């Protein structure tokens, strides 16, 4: 239950590498580690939760052959009945530089309940279709429809769409964290905000970038519903740093604000 309700989409939780590296304006993602504080943004009347607190440690690192992505999330939710739900999500993944290959493992603990998702996936360059092979929670193979992107590929692609001046960008996205197939994600991209305008340069050089507010709506692959399963709002900088993220669920929303950014040196590749 809580895995599907509270899952943190791998953002950079939507970071998308242009799947053709030759694209002239492909976004340049900066390797970095970000530390976020988490708190309740809003709670709807009659909802299950009335407060939230916690933190997220997220790393995006470029290697010689791919991207390493990790997220450690700890969140405590206060219930309307006076109880508390604690959830810990640990994710790590690797994605090839061309966006065609992907490996992942995600572990979630909610109270005493533990879940694990593990597997690998690939897409074909011509139409971005492919398959995902799960080892956990159970062995199975899931087809990936044409146009599927993995987490880093999706985010760089979104930044490229923003740089091109586009305002709506639908795509199929697969991260594997819930043990299921891809989701359909529609991103609505706001106007470009200059670094001086958003004022986050105090966080360091990595935050001295222009950015866009992006609203992402997540739907199950075959969903006929008009309303998304959940939504996410990201303030996304052009270098892949996301200073602010809001996860909007049906009963409540939480906001993650970056508190510290650490640059990661580039790899020494032959």
Short mmCIF file of C-alpha atoms in Angstrom, two decimals:
data_model
loop_
_atom_site.label_atom_id
_atom_site.label_comp_id
_atom_site.label_asym_id
_atom_site.label_seq_id
_atom_site.Cartn_x
_atom_site.Cartn_y
_atom_site.Cartn_z
CA UNK A 1 0.00 0.00 0.00
CA UNK A 2 2.50 2.61 1.13
CA UNK A 3 4.94 1.75 -1.63
CA UNK A 4 2.47 2.88 -4.26
CA UNK A 5 1.22 5.85 -2.24
CA UNK A 6 4.53 7.24 -1.07
CA UNK A 7 7.02 6.14 -3.71
CA UNK A 8 9.48 8.85 -4.68
CA UNK A 9 9.86 8.85 -8.43
CA UNK A 10 13.45 8.82 -9.50
CA UNK A 11 13.87 12.30 -10.50
CA UNK A 12 15.82 13.80 -10.66
CA UNK A 13 12.95 12.22 -10.50
CA UNK A 14 12.61 12.74 -13.87
CA UNK A 15 16.07 13.47 -15.27
CA UNK A 16 16.15 12.50 -19.05
CA UNK A 17 19.21 11.81 -21.21
CA UNK A 18 18.54 12.60 -24.81
CA UNK A 19 18.63 9.11 -26.11
CA UNK A 20 20.64 10.18 -29.12
CA UNK A 21 23.89 11.58 -27.80
CA UNK A 22 24.45 13.50 -31.02
CA UNK A 23 21.58 15.90 -30.28
CA UNK A 24 23.18 19.33 -30.44
CA UNK A 25 21.34 20.81 -27.48
CA UNK A 26 21.36 17.81 -25.15
CA UNK A 27 21.34 19.03 -21.55
CA UNK A 28 24.58 18.81 -19.58
CA UNK A 29 23.82 17.22 -16.23
CA UNK A 30 26.14 18.05 -13.33
CA UNK A 31 27.24 15.22 -11.04
CA UNK A 32 26.20 16.18 -7.53
CA UNK A 33 24.85 15.11 -4.17
CA UNK A 34 21.87 16.93 -2.73
CA UNK A 35 20.54 16.91 0.83
CA UNK A 36 16.85 17.74 1.22
CA UNK A 37 14.60 18.48 4.14
CA UNK A 38 11.06 17.09 3.93
CA UNK A 39 7.91 18.49 5.49
CA UNK A 40 4.18 18.51 4.97
CA UNK A 41 3.02 20.91 2.29
CA UNK A 42 -0.73 20.41 2.67
CA UNK A 43 -3.22 17.88 4.07
CA UNK A 44 -6.73 17.57 2.75
CA UNK A 45 -9.57 17.54 5.27
CA UNK A 46 -10.52 14.00 6.20
CA UNK A 47 -7.26 12.56 4.86
CA UNK A 48 -5.21 9.85 6.56
CA UNK A 49 -2.17 12.01 7.39
CA UNK A 50 -1.88 15.35 9.15
CA UNK A 51 1.88 15.92 9.32
CA UNK A 52 5.13 14.77 7.71
CA UNK A 53 8.85 15.22 8.32
CA UNK A 54 12.04 13.63 7.11
CA UNK A 55 14.84 14.00 4.59
CA UNK A 56 16.24 12.82 1.29
CA UNK A 57 19.86 12.21 0.29
CA UNK A 58 20.14 11.99 -3.51
CA UNK A 59 23.22 11.45 -5.69
CA UNK A 60 23.57 11.72 -9.46
CA UNK A 61 27.05 10.79 -10.68
CA UNK A 62 28.40 10.43 -14.19
CA UNK A 63 30.88 7.60 -14.78
CA UNK A 64 32.80 6.64 -17.90
CA UNK A 65 30.02 4.38 -19.17
CA UNK A 66 26.85 5.62 -17.50
CA UNK A 67 25.07 7.36 -14.67
CA UNK A 68 24.85 6.25 -11.05
CA UNK A 69 21.72 7.37 -9.26
CA UNK A 70 20.91 6.80 -5.60
CA UNK A 71 18.22 8.00 -3.21
CA UNK A 72 17.85 7.46 0.52
CA UNK A 73 14.55 8.74 1.87
CA UNK A 74 13.34 8.67 5.46
CA UNK A 75 9.85 9.95 6.20
CA UNK A 76 7.62 9.96 9.25
CA UNK A 77 3.91 10.56 8.79
CA UNK A 78 1.53 11.47 11.60
CA UNK A 79 -1.92 9.96 11.20
CA UNK A 80 -5.25 11.59 12.03
CA UNK A 81 -5.77 8.91 14.72
CA UNK A 82 -2.62 9.97 16.60
CA UNK A 83 -0.32 7.27 15.30
CA UNK A 84 2.84 7.49 13.24
CA UNK A 85 4.01 5.72 10.09
CA UNK A 86 7.72 5.57 9.36
CA UNK A 87 8.95 4.74 5.88
CA UNK A 88 12.49 4.30 4.57
CA UNK A 89 13.15 3.97 0.84
CA UNK A 90 16.59 3.14 -0.52
CA UNK A 91 17.15 3.08 -4.26
CA UNK A 92 20.21 2.69 -6.46
CA UNK A 93 20.40 2.44 -10.22
CA UNK A 94 22.77 2.54 -13.17
CA UNK A 95 21.86 3.86 -16.60
CA UNK A 96 24.05 3.77 -19.69
CA UNK A 97 25.09 7.07 -21.27
CA UNK A 98 23.04 6.34 -24.39
CA UNK A 99 19.92 5.68 -22.30
CA UNK A 100 19.46 2.16 -23.65
CA UNK A 101 20.36 0.02 -20.62
CA UNK A 102 19.30 0.26 -16.99
CA UNK A 103 19.75 -1.68 -13.73
CA UNK A 104 17.95 -0.97 -10.47
CA UNK A 105 17.31 -2.10 -6.93
CA UNK A 106 14.81 -0.51 -4.54
CA UNK A 107 14.13 -1.46 -0.92
CA UNK A 108 11.25 -0.07 1.09
CA UNK A 109 10.47 -0.56 4.76
CA UNK A 110 7.19 0.70 6.19
CA UNK A 111 7.01 -0.23 9.86
CA UNK A 112 7.86 -3.95 9.87
CA UNK A 113 6.79 -4.46 6.27
CA UNK A 114 9.68 -4.80 3.80
CA UNK A 115 9.59 -4.86 0.01
CA UNK A 116 12.29 -5.16 -2.62
CA UNK A 117 12.30 -4.58 -6.37
CA UNK A 118 15.32 -5.55 -8.48
CA UNK A 119 16.00 -6.04 -12.17
CA UNK A 120 17.37 -4.67 -15.41
CA UNK A 121 15.92 -3.30 -18.62
CA UNK A 122 16.86 -2.20 -22.11
CA UNK A 123 15.30 -0.32 -25.02
CA UNK A 124 15.95 -0.40 -28.77
CA UNK A 125 17.31 2.85 -30.19
CA UNK A 126 15.01 3.02 -33.22
CA UNK A 127 11.69 3.23 -31.38
CA UNK A 128 12.67 3.01 -27.68
CA UNK A 129 10.69 -0.17 -27.12
CA UNK A 130 12.21 -3.01 -25.13
CA UNK A 131 11.72 -5.12 -22.03
CA UNK A 132 12.35 -5.16 -18.29
CA UNK A 133 13.40 -8.32 -16.50
CA UNK A 134 12.61 -8.47 -12.78
CA UNK A 135 14.37 -10.75 -10.28
CA UNK A 136 12.31 -9.36 -7.38
CA UNK A 137 9.60 -9.15 -6.05
CA UNK A 138 9.11 -12.07 -8.43
CA UNK A 139 10.77 -13.22 -11.64
CA UNK A 140 8.96 -11.84 -14.66
CA UNK A 141 9.53 -10.02 -17.94
CA UNK A 142 7.56 -6.87 -18.75
CA UNK A 143 7.39 -5.36 -22.27
CA UNK A 144 8.27 -1.68 -22.61
CA UNK A 145 6.26 0.18 -25.27
CA UNK A 146 7.82 2.42 -27.93
CA UNK A 147 9.01 5.73 -26.53
CA UNK A 148 9.95 4.38 -23.08
CA UNK A 149 12.65 6.32 -21.22
CA UNK A 150 14.57 5.47 -18.08
CA UNK A 151 14.96 7.97 -15.19
CA UNK A 152 18.07 9.88 -16.27
CA UNK A 153 17.05 9.72 -19.93
CA UNK A 154 13.65 11.17 -19.07
CA UNK A 155 15.03 14.08 -17.12
CA UNK A 156 17.57 15.20 -19.68
CA UNK A 157 14.86 14.87 -22.31
CA UNK A 158 12.57 17.09 -20.24
CA UNK A 159 15.27 19.73 -19.83
CA UNK A 160 15.86 19.60 -23.58
CA UNK A 161 12.14 20.11 -24.16
CA UNK A 162 12.28 23.13 -21.86
CA UNK A 163 15.34 24.53 -23.62
CA UNK A 164 13.49 24.14 -26.92
CA UNK A 165 10.63 26.27 -25.55
CA UNK A 166 8.07 23.46 -25.36
CA UNK A 167 5.40 23.51 -22.65
CA UNK A 168 3.99 19.96 -22.69
CA UNK A 169 5.96 16.71 -22.93
CA UNK A 170 4.30 13.26 -22.65
CA UNK A 171 6.42 10.11 -22.36
CA UNK A 172 6.47 6.55 -21.04
CA UNK A 173 8.88 6.19 -18.10
CA UNK A 174 10.21 3.06 -16.42
CA UNK A 175 12.09 3.00 -13.10
CA UNK A 176 11.07 -0.42 -11.73
CA UNK A 177 10.74 0.73 -8.14
CA UNK A 178 7.22 -0.66 -7.68
CA UNK A 179 7.84 -4.01 -9.37
CA UNK A 180 5.50 -3.06 -12.20
CA UNK A 181 5.74 -1.80 -15.76
CA UNK A 182 6.20 1.74 -17.08
CA UNK A 183 4.01 4.71 -16.34
CA UNK A 184 2.72 7.37 -18.69
CA UNK A 185 4.01 10.75 -17.55
CA UNK A 186 2.85 14.10 -18.90
CA UNK A 187 5.01 17.08 -18.00
CA UNK A 188 3.76 20.66 -18.12
CA UNK A 189 6.68 23.07 -18.34
CA UNK A 190 6.47 26.65 -17.07
CA UNK A 191 8.38 29.71 -18.20
CA UNK A 192 12.16 29.93 -17.92
CA UNK A 193 13.31 31.53 -14.65
CA UNK A 194 16.73 33.20 -14.62
CA UNK A 195 19.21 32.37 -11.86
CA UNK A 196 18.99 35.88 -10.41
CA UNK A 197 15.21 35.64 -10.37
CA UNK A 198 14.90 32.40 -8.41
CA UNK A 199 17.63 33.47 -5.99
CA UNK A 200 19.06 30.08 -5.06
CA UNK A 201 22.65 31.05 -5.90
CA UNK A 202 23.38 31.13 -2.19
CA UNK A 203 23.52 27.33 -2.38
CA UNK A 204 26.67 27.57 -4.51
CA UNK A 205 27.75 27.55 -8.13
CA UNK A 206 25.64 24.50 -9.02
CA UNK A 207 22.49 26.49 -8.22
CA UNK A 208 23.47 29.47 -10.36
CA UNK A 209 21.45 28.21 -13.31
CA UNK A 210 18.22 29.09 -15.03
CA UNK A 211 15.33 26.72 -14.39
CA UNK A 212 11.69 25.85 -14.96
CA UNK A 213 8.80 24.74 -12.80
CA UNK A 214 7.61 21.40 -14.18
CA UNK A 215 4.36 19.72 -13.19
CA UNK A 216 4.40 15.97 -13.84
CA UNK A 217 1.24 13.83 -13.87
CA UNK A 218 1.73 10.05 -13.46
CA UNK A 219 -0.72 7.52 -14.91
CA UNK A 220 -0.67 3.73 -14.94
CA UNK A 221 0.33 2.40 -18.35
CA UNK A 222 -3.16 1.26 -19.38
CA UNK A 223 -5.12 3.69 -17.24
CA UNK A 224 -8.38 5.10 -18.60
CA UNK A 225 -8.70 7.49 -15.66
CA UNK A 226 -8.81 11.22 -16.34
CA UNK A 227 -7.05 11.95 -13.06
CA UNK A 228 -3.43 10.89 -12.44
CA UNK A 229 -2.39 8.47 -9.69
CA UNK A 230 -0.30 11.29 -8.27
CA UNK A 231 1.52 14.42 -9.37
CA UNK A 232 4.91 15.97 -8.78
CA UNK A 233 6.06 19.57 -9.11
CA UNK A 234 9.77 20.12 -9.65
CA UNK A 235 11.78 23.30 -9.90
CA UNK A 236 14.34 21.93 -12.35
CA UNK A 237 17.58 23.73 -13.14
CA UNK A 238 19.22 23.35 -16.55
CA UNK A 239 22.11 21.31 -15.08
CA UNK A 240 19.88 18.67 -13.49
CA UNK A 241 19.85 20.07 -9.95
CA UNK A 242 16.31 20.21 -8.51
CA UNK A 243 16.22 22.67 -5.58
CA UNK A 244 12.57 22.02 -4.79
CA UNK A 245 10.14 19.13 -5.30
CA UNK A 246 6.52 18.78 -4.24
CA UNK A 247 4.90 15.33 -4.24
CA UNK A 248 1.14 15.69 -4.47
CA UNK A 249 -0.94 12.67 -3.48
CA UNK A 250 -4.68 12.54 -3.20
CA UNK A 251 -4.85 13.12 0.54
CA UNK A 252 -1.72 15.17 1.20
CA UNK A 253 1.42 16.61 -0.31
CA UNK A 254 5.01 16.90 0.91
CA UNK A 255 7.69 19.37 -0.10
CA UNK A 256 11.41 18.64 -0.34
CA UNK A 257 13.71 21.67 -0.20
CA UNK A 258 17.40 21.27 -0.95
CA UNK A 259 19.58 22.39 1.94
CA UNK A 260 23.05 21.56 0.64
CA UNK A 261 24.61 20.65 -2.71
CA UNK A 262 27.98 18.95 -3.10
CA UNK A 263 29.63 18.77 -6.53
CA UNK A 264 31.12 15.41 -7.57
CA UNK A 265 34.31 15.57 -9.67
CA UNK A 266 34.06 14.20 -13.25
CA UNK A 267 35.48 10.73 -13.90
CA UNK A 268 39.00 10.26 -15.26
CA UNK A 269 38.09 8.31 -18.39
CA UNK A 270 40.68 6.99 -20.86
#
